[in-house]
Structures are given as C-alpha cells and as structure tokens.
Coordinates of C-alpha atoms and ligand atoms in Angstrom, one line a residue:
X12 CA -7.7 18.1 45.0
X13 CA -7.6 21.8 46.5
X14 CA -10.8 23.4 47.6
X15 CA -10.4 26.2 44.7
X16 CA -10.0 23.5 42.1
X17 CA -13.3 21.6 43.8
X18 CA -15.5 24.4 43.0
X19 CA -15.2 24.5 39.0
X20 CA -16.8 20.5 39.8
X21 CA -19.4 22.1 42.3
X22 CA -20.6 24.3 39.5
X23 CA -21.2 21.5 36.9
X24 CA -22.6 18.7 39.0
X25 CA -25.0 21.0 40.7
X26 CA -26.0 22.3 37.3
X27 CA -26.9 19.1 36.0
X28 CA -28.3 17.7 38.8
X29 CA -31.0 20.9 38.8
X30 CA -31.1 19.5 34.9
X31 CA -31.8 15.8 35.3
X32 CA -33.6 15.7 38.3
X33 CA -35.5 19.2 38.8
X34 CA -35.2 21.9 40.9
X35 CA -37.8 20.5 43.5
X36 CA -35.2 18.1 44.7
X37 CA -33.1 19.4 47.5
X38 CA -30.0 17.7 48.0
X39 CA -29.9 18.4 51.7
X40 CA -29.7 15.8 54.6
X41 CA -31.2 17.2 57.5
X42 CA -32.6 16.1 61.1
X43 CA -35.9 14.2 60.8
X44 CA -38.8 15.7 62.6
X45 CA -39.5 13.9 66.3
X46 CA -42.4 11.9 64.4
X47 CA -40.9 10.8 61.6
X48 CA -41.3 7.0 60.9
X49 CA -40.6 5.4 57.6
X50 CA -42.8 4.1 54.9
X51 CA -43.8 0.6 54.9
X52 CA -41.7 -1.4 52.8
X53 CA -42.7 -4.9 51.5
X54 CA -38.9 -6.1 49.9
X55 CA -35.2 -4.9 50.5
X56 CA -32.1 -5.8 51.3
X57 CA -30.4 -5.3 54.6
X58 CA -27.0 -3.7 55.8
X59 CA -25.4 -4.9 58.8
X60 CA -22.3 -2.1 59.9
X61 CA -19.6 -4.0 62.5
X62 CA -17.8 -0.8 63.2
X63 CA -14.5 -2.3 64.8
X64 CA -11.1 -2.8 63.2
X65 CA -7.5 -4.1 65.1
X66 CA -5.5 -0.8 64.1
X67 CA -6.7 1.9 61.6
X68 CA -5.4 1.4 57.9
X69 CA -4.2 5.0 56.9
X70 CA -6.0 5.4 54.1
X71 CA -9.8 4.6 55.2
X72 CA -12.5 7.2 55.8
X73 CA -15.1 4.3 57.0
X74 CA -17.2 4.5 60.7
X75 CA -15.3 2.4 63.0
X76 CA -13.4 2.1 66.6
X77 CA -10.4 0.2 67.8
X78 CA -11.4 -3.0 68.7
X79 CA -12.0 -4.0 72.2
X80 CA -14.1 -7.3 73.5
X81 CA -15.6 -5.2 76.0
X82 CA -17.7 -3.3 73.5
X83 CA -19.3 -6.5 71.7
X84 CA -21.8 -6.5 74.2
X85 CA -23.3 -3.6 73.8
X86 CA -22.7 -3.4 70.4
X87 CA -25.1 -6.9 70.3
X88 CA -27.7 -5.5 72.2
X89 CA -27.8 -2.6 70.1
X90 CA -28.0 -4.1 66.8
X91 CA -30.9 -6.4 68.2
X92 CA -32.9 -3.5 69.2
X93 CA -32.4 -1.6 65.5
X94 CA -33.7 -4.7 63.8
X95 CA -36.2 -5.0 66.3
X96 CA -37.2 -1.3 65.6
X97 CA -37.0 -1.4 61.9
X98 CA -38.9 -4.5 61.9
X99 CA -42.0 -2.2 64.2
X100 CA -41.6 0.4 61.6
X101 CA -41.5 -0.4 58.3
X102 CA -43.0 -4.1 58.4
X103 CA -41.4 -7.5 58.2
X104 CA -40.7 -7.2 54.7
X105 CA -38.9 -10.0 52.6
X106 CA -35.0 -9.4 52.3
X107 CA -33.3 -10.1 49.1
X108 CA -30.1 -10.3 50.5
X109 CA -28.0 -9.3 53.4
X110 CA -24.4 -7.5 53.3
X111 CA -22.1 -7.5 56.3
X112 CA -19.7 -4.9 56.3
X113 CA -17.3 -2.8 58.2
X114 CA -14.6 -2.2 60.1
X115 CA -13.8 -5.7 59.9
X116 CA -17.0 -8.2 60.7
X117 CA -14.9 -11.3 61.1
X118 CA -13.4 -9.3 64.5
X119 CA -17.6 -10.0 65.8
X120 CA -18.8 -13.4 64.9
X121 CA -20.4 -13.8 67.5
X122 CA -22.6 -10.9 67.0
X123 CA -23.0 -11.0 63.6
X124 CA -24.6 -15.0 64.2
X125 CA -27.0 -13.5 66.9
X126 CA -27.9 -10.5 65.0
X127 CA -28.8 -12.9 61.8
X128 CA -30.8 -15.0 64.1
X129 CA -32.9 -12.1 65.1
X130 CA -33.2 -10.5 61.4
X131 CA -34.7 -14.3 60.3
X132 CA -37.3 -13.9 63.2
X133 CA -38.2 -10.5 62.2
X134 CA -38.0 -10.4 58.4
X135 CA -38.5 -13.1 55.5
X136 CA -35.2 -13.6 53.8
X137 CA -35.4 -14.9 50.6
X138 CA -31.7 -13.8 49.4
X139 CA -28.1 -14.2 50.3
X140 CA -25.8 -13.6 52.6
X141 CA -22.2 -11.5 51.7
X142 CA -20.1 -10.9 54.4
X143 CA -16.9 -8.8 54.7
X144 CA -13.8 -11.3 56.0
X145 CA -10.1 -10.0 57.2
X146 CA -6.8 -12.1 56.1
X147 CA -6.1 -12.2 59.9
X148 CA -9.0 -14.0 61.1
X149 CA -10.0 -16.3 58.9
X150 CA -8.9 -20.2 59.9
X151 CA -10.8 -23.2 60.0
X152 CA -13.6 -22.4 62.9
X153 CA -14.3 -18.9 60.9
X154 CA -15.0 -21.1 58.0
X155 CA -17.1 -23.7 59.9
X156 CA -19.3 -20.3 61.4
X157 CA -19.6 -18.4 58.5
X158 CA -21.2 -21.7 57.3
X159 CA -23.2 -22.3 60.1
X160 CA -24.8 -18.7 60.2
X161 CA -26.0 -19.6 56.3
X162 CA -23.2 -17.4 54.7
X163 CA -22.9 -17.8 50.8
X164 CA -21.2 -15.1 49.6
X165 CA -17.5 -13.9 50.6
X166 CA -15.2 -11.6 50.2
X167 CA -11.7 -11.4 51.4
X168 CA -9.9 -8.1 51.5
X169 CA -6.6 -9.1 50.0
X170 CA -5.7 -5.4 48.3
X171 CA -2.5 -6.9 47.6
X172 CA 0.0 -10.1 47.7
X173 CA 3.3 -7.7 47.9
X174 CA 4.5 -7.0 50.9
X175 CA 5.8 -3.7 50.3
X176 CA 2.0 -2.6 49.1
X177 CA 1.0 -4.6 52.5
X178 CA 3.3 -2.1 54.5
X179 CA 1.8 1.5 52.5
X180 CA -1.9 -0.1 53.1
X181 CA -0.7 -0.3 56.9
X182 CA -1.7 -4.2 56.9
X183 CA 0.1 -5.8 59.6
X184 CA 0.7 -9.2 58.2
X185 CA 2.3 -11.0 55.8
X186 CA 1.2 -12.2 52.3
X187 CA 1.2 -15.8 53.1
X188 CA -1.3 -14.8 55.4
X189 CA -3.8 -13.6 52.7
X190 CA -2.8 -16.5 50.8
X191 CA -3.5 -19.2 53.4
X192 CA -7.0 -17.2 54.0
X193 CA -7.6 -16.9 50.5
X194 CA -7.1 -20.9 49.5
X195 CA -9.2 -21.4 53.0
X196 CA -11.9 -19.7 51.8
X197 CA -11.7 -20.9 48.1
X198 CA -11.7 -24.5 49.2
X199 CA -14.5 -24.4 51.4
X200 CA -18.0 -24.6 49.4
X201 CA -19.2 -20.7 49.5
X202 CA -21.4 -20.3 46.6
X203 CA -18.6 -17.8 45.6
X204 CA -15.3 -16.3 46.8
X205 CA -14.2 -12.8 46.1
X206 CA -10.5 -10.8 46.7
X207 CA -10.6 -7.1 46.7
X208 CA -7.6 -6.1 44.8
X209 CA -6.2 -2.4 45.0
X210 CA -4.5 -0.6 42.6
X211 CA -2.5 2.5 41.7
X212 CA -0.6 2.4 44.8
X213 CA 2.5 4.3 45.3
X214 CA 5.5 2.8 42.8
X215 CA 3.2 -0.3 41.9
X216 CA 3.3 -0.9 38.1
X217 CA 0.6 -2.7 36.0
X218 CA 2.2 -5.4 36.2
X219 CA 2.4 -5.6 39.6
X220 CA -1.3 -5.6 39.9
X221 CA -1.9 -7.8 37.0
X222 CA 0.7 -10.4 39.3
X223 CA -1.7 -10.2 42.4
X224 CA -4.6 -10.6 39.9
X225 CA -3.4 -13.9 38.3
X226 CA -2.7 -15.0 42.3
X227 CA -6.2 -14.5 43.3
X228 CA -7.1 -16.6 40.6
X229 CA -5.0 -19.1 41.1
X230 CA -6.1 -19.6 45.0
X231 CA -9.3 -20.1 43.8
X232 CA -11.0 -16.6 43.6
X233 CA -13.6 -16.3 41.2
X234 CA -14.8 -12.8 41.5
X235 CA -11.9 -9.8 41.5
X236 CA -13.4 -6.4 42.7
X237 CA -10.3 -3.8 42.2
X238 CA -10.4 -0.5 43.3
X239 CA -8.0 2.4 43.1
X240 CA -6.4 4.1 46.3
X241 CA -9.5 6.2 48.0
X242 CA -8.8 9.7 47.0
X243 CA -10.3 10.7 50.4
X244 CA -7.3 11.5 52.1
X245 CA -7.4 14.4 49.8
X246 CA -10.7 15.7 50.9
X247 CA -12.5 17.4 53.9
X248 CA -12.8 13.8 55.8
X249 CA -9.1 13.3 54.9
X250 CA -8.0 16.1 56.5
X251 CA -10.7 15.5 59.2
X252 CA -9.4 12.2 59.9
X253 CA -5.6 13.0 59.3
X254 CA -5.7 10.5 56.7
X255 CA -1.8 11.7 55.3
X256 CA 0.3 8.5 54.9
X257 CA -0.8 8.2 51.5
X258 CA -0.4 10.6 48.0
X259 CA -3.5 11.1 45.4
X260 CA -2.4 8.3 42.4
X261 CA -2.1 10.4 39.0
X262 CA -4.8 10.2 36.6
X263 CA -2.2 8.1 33.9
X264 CA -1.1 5.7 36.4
X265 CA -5.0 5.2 37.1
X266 CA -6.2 4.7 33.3
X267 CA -2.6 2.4 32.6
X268 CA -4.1 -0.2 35.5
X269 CA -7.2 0.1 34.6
X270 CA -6.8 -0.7 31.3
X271 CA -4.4 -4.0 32.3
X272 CA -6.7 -5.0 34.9
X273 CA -9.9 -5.1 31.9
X274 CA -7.3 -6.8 30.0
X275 CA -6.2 -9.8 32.1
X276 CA -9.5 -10.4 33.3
X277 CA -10.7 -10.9 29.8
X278 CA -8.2 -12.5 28.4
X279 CA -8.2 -15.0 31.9
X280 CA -11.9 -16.0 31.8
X281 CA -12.8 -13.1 34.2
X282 CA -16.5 -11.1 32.4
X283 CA -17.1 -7.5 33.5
X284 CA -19.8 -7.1 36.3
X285 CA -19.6 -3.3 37.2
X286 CA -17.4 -0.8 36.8
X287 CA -14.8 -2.1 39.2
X288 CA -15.8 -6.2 39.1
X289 CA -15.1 -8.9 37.2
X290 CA -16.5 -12.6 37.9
X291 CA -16.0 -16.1 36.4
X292 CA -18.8 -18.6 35.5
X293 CA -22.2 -18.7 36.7
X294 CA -21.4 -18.0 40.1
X295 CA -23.7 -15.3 42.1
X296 CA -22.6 -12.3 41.6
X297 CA -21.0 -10.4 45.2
X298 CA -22.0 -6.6 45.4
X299 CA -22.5 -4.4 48.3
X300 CA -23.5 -1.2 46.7
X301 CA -26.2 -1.8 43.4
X302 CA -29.1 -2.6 45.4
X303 CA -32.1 -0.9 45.0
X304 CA -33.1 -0.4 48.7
X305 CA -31.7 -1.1 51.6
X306 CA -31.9 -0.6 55.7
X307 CA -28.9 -0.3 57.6
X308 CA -28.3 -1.4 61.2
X309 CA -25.1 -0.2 62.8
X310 CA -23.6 3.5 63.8
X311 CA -23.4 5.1 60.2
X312 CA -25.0 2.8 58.4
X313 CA -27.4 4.4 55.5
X314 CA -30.7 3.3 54.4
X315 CA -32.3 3.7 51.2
X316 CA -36.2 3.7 51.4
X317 CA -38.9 4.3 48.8
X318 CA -39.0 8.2 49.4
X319 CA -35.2 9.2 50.6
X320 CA -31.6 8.4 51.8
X321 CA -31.6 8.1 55.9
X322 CA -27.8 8.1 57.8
X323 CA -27.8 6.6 61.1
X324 CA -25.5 8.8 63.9
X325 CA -22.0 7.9 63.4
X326 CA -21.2 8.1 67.1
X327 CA -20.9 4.7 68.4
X328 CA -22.0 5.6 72.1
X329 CA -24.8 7.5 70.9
X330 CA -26.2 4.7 68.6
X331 CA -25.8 2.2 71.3
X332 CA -27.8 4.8 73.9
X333 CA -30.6 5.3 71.4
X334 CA -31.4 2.0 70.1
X335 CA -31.0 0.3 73.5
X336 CA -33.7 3.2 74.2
X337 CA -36.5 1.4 71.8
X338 CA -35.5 5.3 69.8
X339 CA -34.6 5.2 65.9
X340 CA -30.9 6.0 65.6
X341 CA -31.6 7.9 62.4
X342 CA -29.2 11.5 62.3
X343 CA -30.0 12.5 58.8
X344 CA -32.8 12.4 56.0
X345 CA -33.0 13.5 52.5
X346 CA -36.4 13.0 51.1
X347 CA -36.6 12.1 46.9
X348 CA -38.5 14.7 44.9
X349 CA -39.7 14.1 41.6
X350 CA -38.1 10.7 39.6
X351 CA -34.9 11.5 42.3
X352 CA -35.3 7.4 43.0
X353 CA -35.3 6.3 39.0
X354 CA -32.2 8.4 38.6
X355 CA -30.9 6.8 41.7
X356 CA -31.9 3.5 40.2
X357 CA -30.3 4.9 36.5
X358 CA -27.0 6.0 38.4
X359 CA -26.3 2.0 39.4
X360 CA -27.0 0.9 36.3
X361 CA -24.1 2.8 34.4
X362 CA -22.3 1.1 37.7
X363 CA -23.2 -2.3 36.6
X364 CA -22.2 -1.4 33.2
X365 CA -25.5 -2.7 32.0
X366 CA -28.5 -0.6 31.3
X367 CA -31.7 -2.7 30.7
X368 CA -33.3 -0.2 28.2
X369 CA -36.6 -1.6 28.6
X370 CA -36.9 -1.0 32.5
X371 CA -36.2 3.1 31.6
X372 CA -40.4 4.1 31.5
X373 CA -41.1 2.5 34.9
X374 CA -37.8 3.7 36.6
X375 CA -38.2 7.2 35.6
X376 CA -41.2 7.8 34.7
X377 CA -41.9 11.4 33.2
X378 CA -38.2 11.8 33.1
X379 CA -37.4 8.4 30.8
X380 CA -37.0 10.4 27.7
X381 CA -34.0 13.3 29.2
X382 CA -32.7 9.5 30.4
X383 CA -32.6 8.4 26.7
X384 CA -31.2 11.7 25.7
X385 CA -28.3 11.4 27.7
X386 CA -27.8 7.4 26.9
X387 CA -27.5 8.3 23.3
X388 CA -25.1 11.0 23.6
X389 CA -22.9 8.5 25.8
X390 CA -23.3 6.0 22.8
X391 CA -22.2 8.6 20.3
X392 CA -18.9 9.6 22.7
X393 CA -18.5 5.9 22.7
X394 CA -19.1 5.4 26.2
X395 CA -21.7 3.1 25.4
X396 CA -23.1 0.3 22.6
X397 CA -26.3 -1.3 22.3
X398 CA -26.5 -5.1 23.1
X399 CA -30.0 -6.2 22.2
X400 CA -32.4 -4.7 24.5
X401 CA -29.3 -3.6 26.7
X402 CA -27.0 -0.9 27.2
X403 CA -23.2 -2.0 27.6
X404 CA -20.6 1.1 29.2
X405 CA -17.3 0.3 26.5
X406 CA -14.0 0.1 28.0
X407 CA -13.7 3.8 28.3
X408 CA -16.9 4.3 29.1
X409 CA -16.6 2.1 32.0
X410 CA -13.1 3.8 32.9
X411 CA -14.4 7.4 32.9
X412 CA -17.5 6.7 35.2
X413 CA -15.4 5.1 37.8
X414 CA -13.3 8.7 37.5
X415 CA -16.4 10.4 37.6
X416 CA -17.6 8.1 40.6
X417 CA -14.4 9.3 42.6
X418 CA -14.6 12.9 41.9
X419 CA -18.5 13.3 41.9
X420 CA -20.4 10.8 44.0
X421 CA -17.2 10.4 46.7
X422 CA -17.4 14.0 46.9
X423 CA -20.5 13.8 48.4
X424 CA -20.2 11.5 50.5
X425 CA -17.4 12.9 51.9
X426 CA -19.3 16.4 53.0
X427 CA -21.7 14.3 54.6
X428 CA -19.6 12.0 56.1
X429 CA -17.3 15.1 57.6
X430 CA -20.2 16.8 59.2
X431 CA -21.8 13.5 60.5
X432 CA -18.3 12.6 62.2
X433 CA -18.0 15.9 63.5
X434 CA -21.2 15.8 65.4
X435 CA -23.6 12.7 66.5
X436 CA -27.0 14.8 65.5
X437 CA -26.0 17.7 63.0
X438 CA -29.0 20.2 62.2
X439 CA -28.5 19.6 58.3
X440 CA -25.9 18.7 55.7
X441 CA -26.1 20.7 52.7
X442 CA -24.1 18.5 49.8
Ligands
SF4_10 S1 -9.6 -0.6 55.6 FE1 -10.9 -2.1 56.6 S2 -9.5 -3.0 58.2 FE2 -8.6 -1.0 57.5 S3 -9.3 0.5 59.0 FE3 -10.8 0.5 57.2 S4 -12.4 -0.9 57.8 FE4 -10.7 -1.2 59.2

C-alpha cells in the first residue's frame, strides 16, 4: 500500500485507539532511562530469538544473519548472560511455557540445549516447550535432541508441498524434503506436530492450498497454522530491506483461500484455534503469539511485562557486547497507561477467536463496559455469536480481523521494526 493511501488508516486507528484506551496512553517506544529495571514478575512465558538463517527467504522482515558456526559461540554466551540478567531482575518466576523461534533454531541445537539448561536453573518451568524446526535440518539425531532438551511442541515450516511455491518462497529444497521432515516429526512422540502452510501466493489457487492442506494431514500433522504472504514487502521495512521478489496478494484471492482453508479443515476434523490455526483432537494447542506476558532473550526479541512492551537492540554485535557486559540489552520501552494491558489482553482474544466474557471486569477494569460496547456491535455485524459464557469470531468475523491484523497491528510493527533496524539504540519510535 502507498504511503498516501496509509494515512486515511493512520487517521482511524489513532482515533480509536485515543477512544478505547485514553488519551494518557502514548504509543511511543523510546530509550529507557540508565536505571530502568523491570517489575518483578512472579509467572510468564519465555521467548528465546536464534537469529540465523542458511540464505534469506525474500519475503521475510524477521531479525536475523547468515549463518556462520563461528558466531554460535558468542551467540551462547550471550543468551546465557540475558537469562542470567533477567533472572537478577525480575525474579525467578515460574514459566508457563517456552517458544523458540527465529531465523531458523534447528541451525543452533547446540545452543538452544545449553540456553534451556540455564533457563531451568534460573526460572521454574511449569509449561511447554515449542520450538521452531526447518525442512532442511530435521533427521533422526534432531529428533533424538529436540527430545532430549524436553521439547513437546513442534512446528515445521512447510509453507508449501509445490515446488514451484517452494521456488517464489526462495526455499532451496525439494518437497520430498518437507515431506520426509514432516512424517519424521509426525512419527516421533511430540505431544503435537504443527505445518505452517502459506497461502495466496502468486498463481496458487484454492485448490492448490487445500492440496498441501490435505498432505500435512496425511503426514501426520495435527495442527495447520496458515498464513497469507507477509504484506511487508510493501511497507517501510520492505523497502528497508529490499524485500521486492514478491507482489502484494489481492484482497479476493485472500478471502477465496481463506474461506477453503476454514472449509477443509472443518469438513477434515481440523476445529478453529485462532484466526489463522486449526488443530485436531485434544492435542496442546502450539501458539507463539497469545500469551499474556512474556521475556525475550535474543537481538530483537520483545518482552511483554506487567506495565509495558520492551524491544531488545536488533543489532546482533551490539546485543552480544551488552549482555556479555552483565548490561540489559533493552533499546526500546513503551510503558501501559490506563487498562492499555486488558486491551492488550482483549486484542488476543478476538485472535483466539474466543472471548471468555466473564474474564472482561478483571481484564479491563474501568474500561470493561466500552469492551462490551464494542463486542455487541461485532455481534450485530455478525462478526461474532454468543457460545454460553463465550464469545465466538464467525467465519467472517474471523476473516476480517486477520485483514485488519495485516493492515493495522503489522503496520506497527513495521515502523518500529524499520527504525530499530536502522539504528542499534534509536532515541524513540513514535508508531
Ligand atoms: S522465513 Fe525463516 S528461514 Fe526464511 S529468512 Fe525468514 S527466518 Fe530465515
């Protein structure tokens, strides 16, 4: 989207922000002061960030380096001394659960195991383990270690079984390749096994994706997360990053997948987790974006505390200096004002597509009856229906906050994630 069509959007979502959350709340990141430390915090979850990928996929705005052994060394010693330093500051609360994400955290196993070791010696975990795997690494001994490390959850990032999508996405190996991986994985005895699919990819029909869907399935997957093509290559970081291999999908192609995808998975056994997932059975659900707080270790990583969002310097080289230093890493903080955290907490709820209606008074507070308000006018447009004490998003409902999600929350992130690659300490980010 051009910059002059952004700012029509600008208007509106700073409007109702002011509305829903009150004009105390400024949404600007900026440098912490020099004695900042953060709250204590008795229970999270915990993000680990492996920043290093093999080649860079054209389409992918996320932190990361080429790959070279050289750096997993420091990049260890680093990640020890964050945990170590989050541990000294906020407490050694109990983690819920663990995510390990990238860049490609299959590339590091060896840190990833060491960095787990510490986090059990410095925190209580009481919650699982999801980890991020490639195609191209996973065999036998990858299977055997994720095991050995205490993994439960995985998810394999398939995006698609065509090798012509394969070949757009800039993935460098065959299909069989994410097939073997995928039946690996499957046929191990992970408390579950997820396959990213992507869709609305240049000339690939709904029935394409419906294909890759029903062969995820068949190898044993029994959580789908699918997700269009990033619209970032359209944006500030885009540009930033050269990201230009790749065309914006149109808005029809977008709703005629989406619609398929909800389709087969219901029709195959497959119930709705969130706005982009689908799972089978009883099986744990795999997320790695609705918790309620997190901390992050890694360059870039964010952390979500009791009173604010905190973004860790992208820079690799920086990160590495500071941490290794016994100094916070921390670039970027934007304090909560007002019931800023229960909107937070609403905002994931429309993303689980489930809205416990009950929890509304001690997420928000003072502002749980403009929540209500704006639940019942998303039940009249039919966004939403009531299931008992629940909230359920419809079919559209669900479709039109995932647009929404692209064009609204993506589009901050993407300010932020512009300056903060720009610079490793930027003064403030306005978004
Ligand atoms: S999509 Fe994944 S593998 Fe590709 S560059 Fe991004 S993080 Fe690396």
């Amino acid at each position: 989207m051009s910059s002059s069509g952004r700012w029509p959007l600008r208007v509106i979502t700073r409007t109702l922000r002011r509305y829903l959350v009150g004009a105390e709340q400024r949404w600007v990141f900026e440098r912490p002061p020099p004695d900042w430390t953060p709250p204590h915090i008795a229970r999270t979850s915990l993000y680990l960030h492996v920043p290093f990928c093999r080649h860079s996929c054209p389409y992918c705005p996320y932190t990361k380096v080429p790959y070279r052994a050289s750096l997993m060394e420091p990049y260890t010693r680093a990640a020890l001394a964050e945990v170590d330093w989050w541990a000294r500051a906020a407490g050694p609360a109990e983690l819920t659960s663990i995510y390990i994400g990238g860049g490609t955290p299959t590339l590091a196993l060896d840190a990833v195991g060491r960095v787990l070791t510490r986090v059990r010696e410095k925190f209580r975990l009481t919650g699982d383990i999801c980890i991020e795997t490639n195609p191209a690494d996973v065999d036998d001994e990858t299977v055997q270690r994720l095991h050995d490390m205490g993994v439960e959850l995985v998810s394999l990032g398939v995006e698609s079984f065509r090798p012509e999508n394969l070949a757009v996405l800039g993935r460098d190996y065959e299909p069989h390749i994410a097939e073997r991986a995928l039946a690996l994985l499957a046929g191990s005895s992970f408390a579950s096994v997820n396959a990213d699919i992507m869709f609305a990819l240049p000339r690939q029909t709904a029935a394409d994706v419906t294909a890759d869907l029903a062969r995820a399935a068949q190898l044993g997957a029994d959580q789908l997360t699918t997700y269009p093509l990033f619209t970032f290559p359209y944006t500030t970081v885009g540009r930033y990053l050269q990201l230009t291999a790749v065309r914006m999908p149109n808005l029809h192609m977008r709703q005629a997948h989406y619609r398929a995808i909800s389709g087969w998975c219901t029709e195959h056994g497959y119930a709705r987790v969130s706005v982009w997932g689908f799972k089978r059975g009883t099986v744990p659900r795999y997320s790695s974006v609705t918790r309620d707080g997190y901390i992050g270790i890694g360059p870039g990583a964010g952390s979500h505390l009791p009173d604010g969002f905190v973004l860790n310097t992208f820079d690799l080289n920086s990160w590495i200096h500071t941490v290794c230093d016994g100094r916070r890493a921390i670039a970027l903080r934007m304090p909560f004002a007002g019931e800023m955290s229960g909107w937070w907490w609403l905002y994931w709820r429309f993303y689980d597509t489930h809205i416990p209606l009950d929890d509304l008074d001690t997420a928000l507070g003072s502002d749980a009856h403009k929540a209500r308000q704006w639940l019942r006018a998303a039940e009249q447009a039919g966004f939403a229906v009531h299931a008992g004490r629940h909230l359920e998003l419809t079919e559209s409902g669900a479709f039109w906050l995932h647009l929404a999600q692209n064009y609204f929350a993506l589009n901050y992130v993407n300010t932020l994630w512009t300056q903060a690659r720009r610079e490793p300490w930027p003064h403030a980010v306005a978004i």
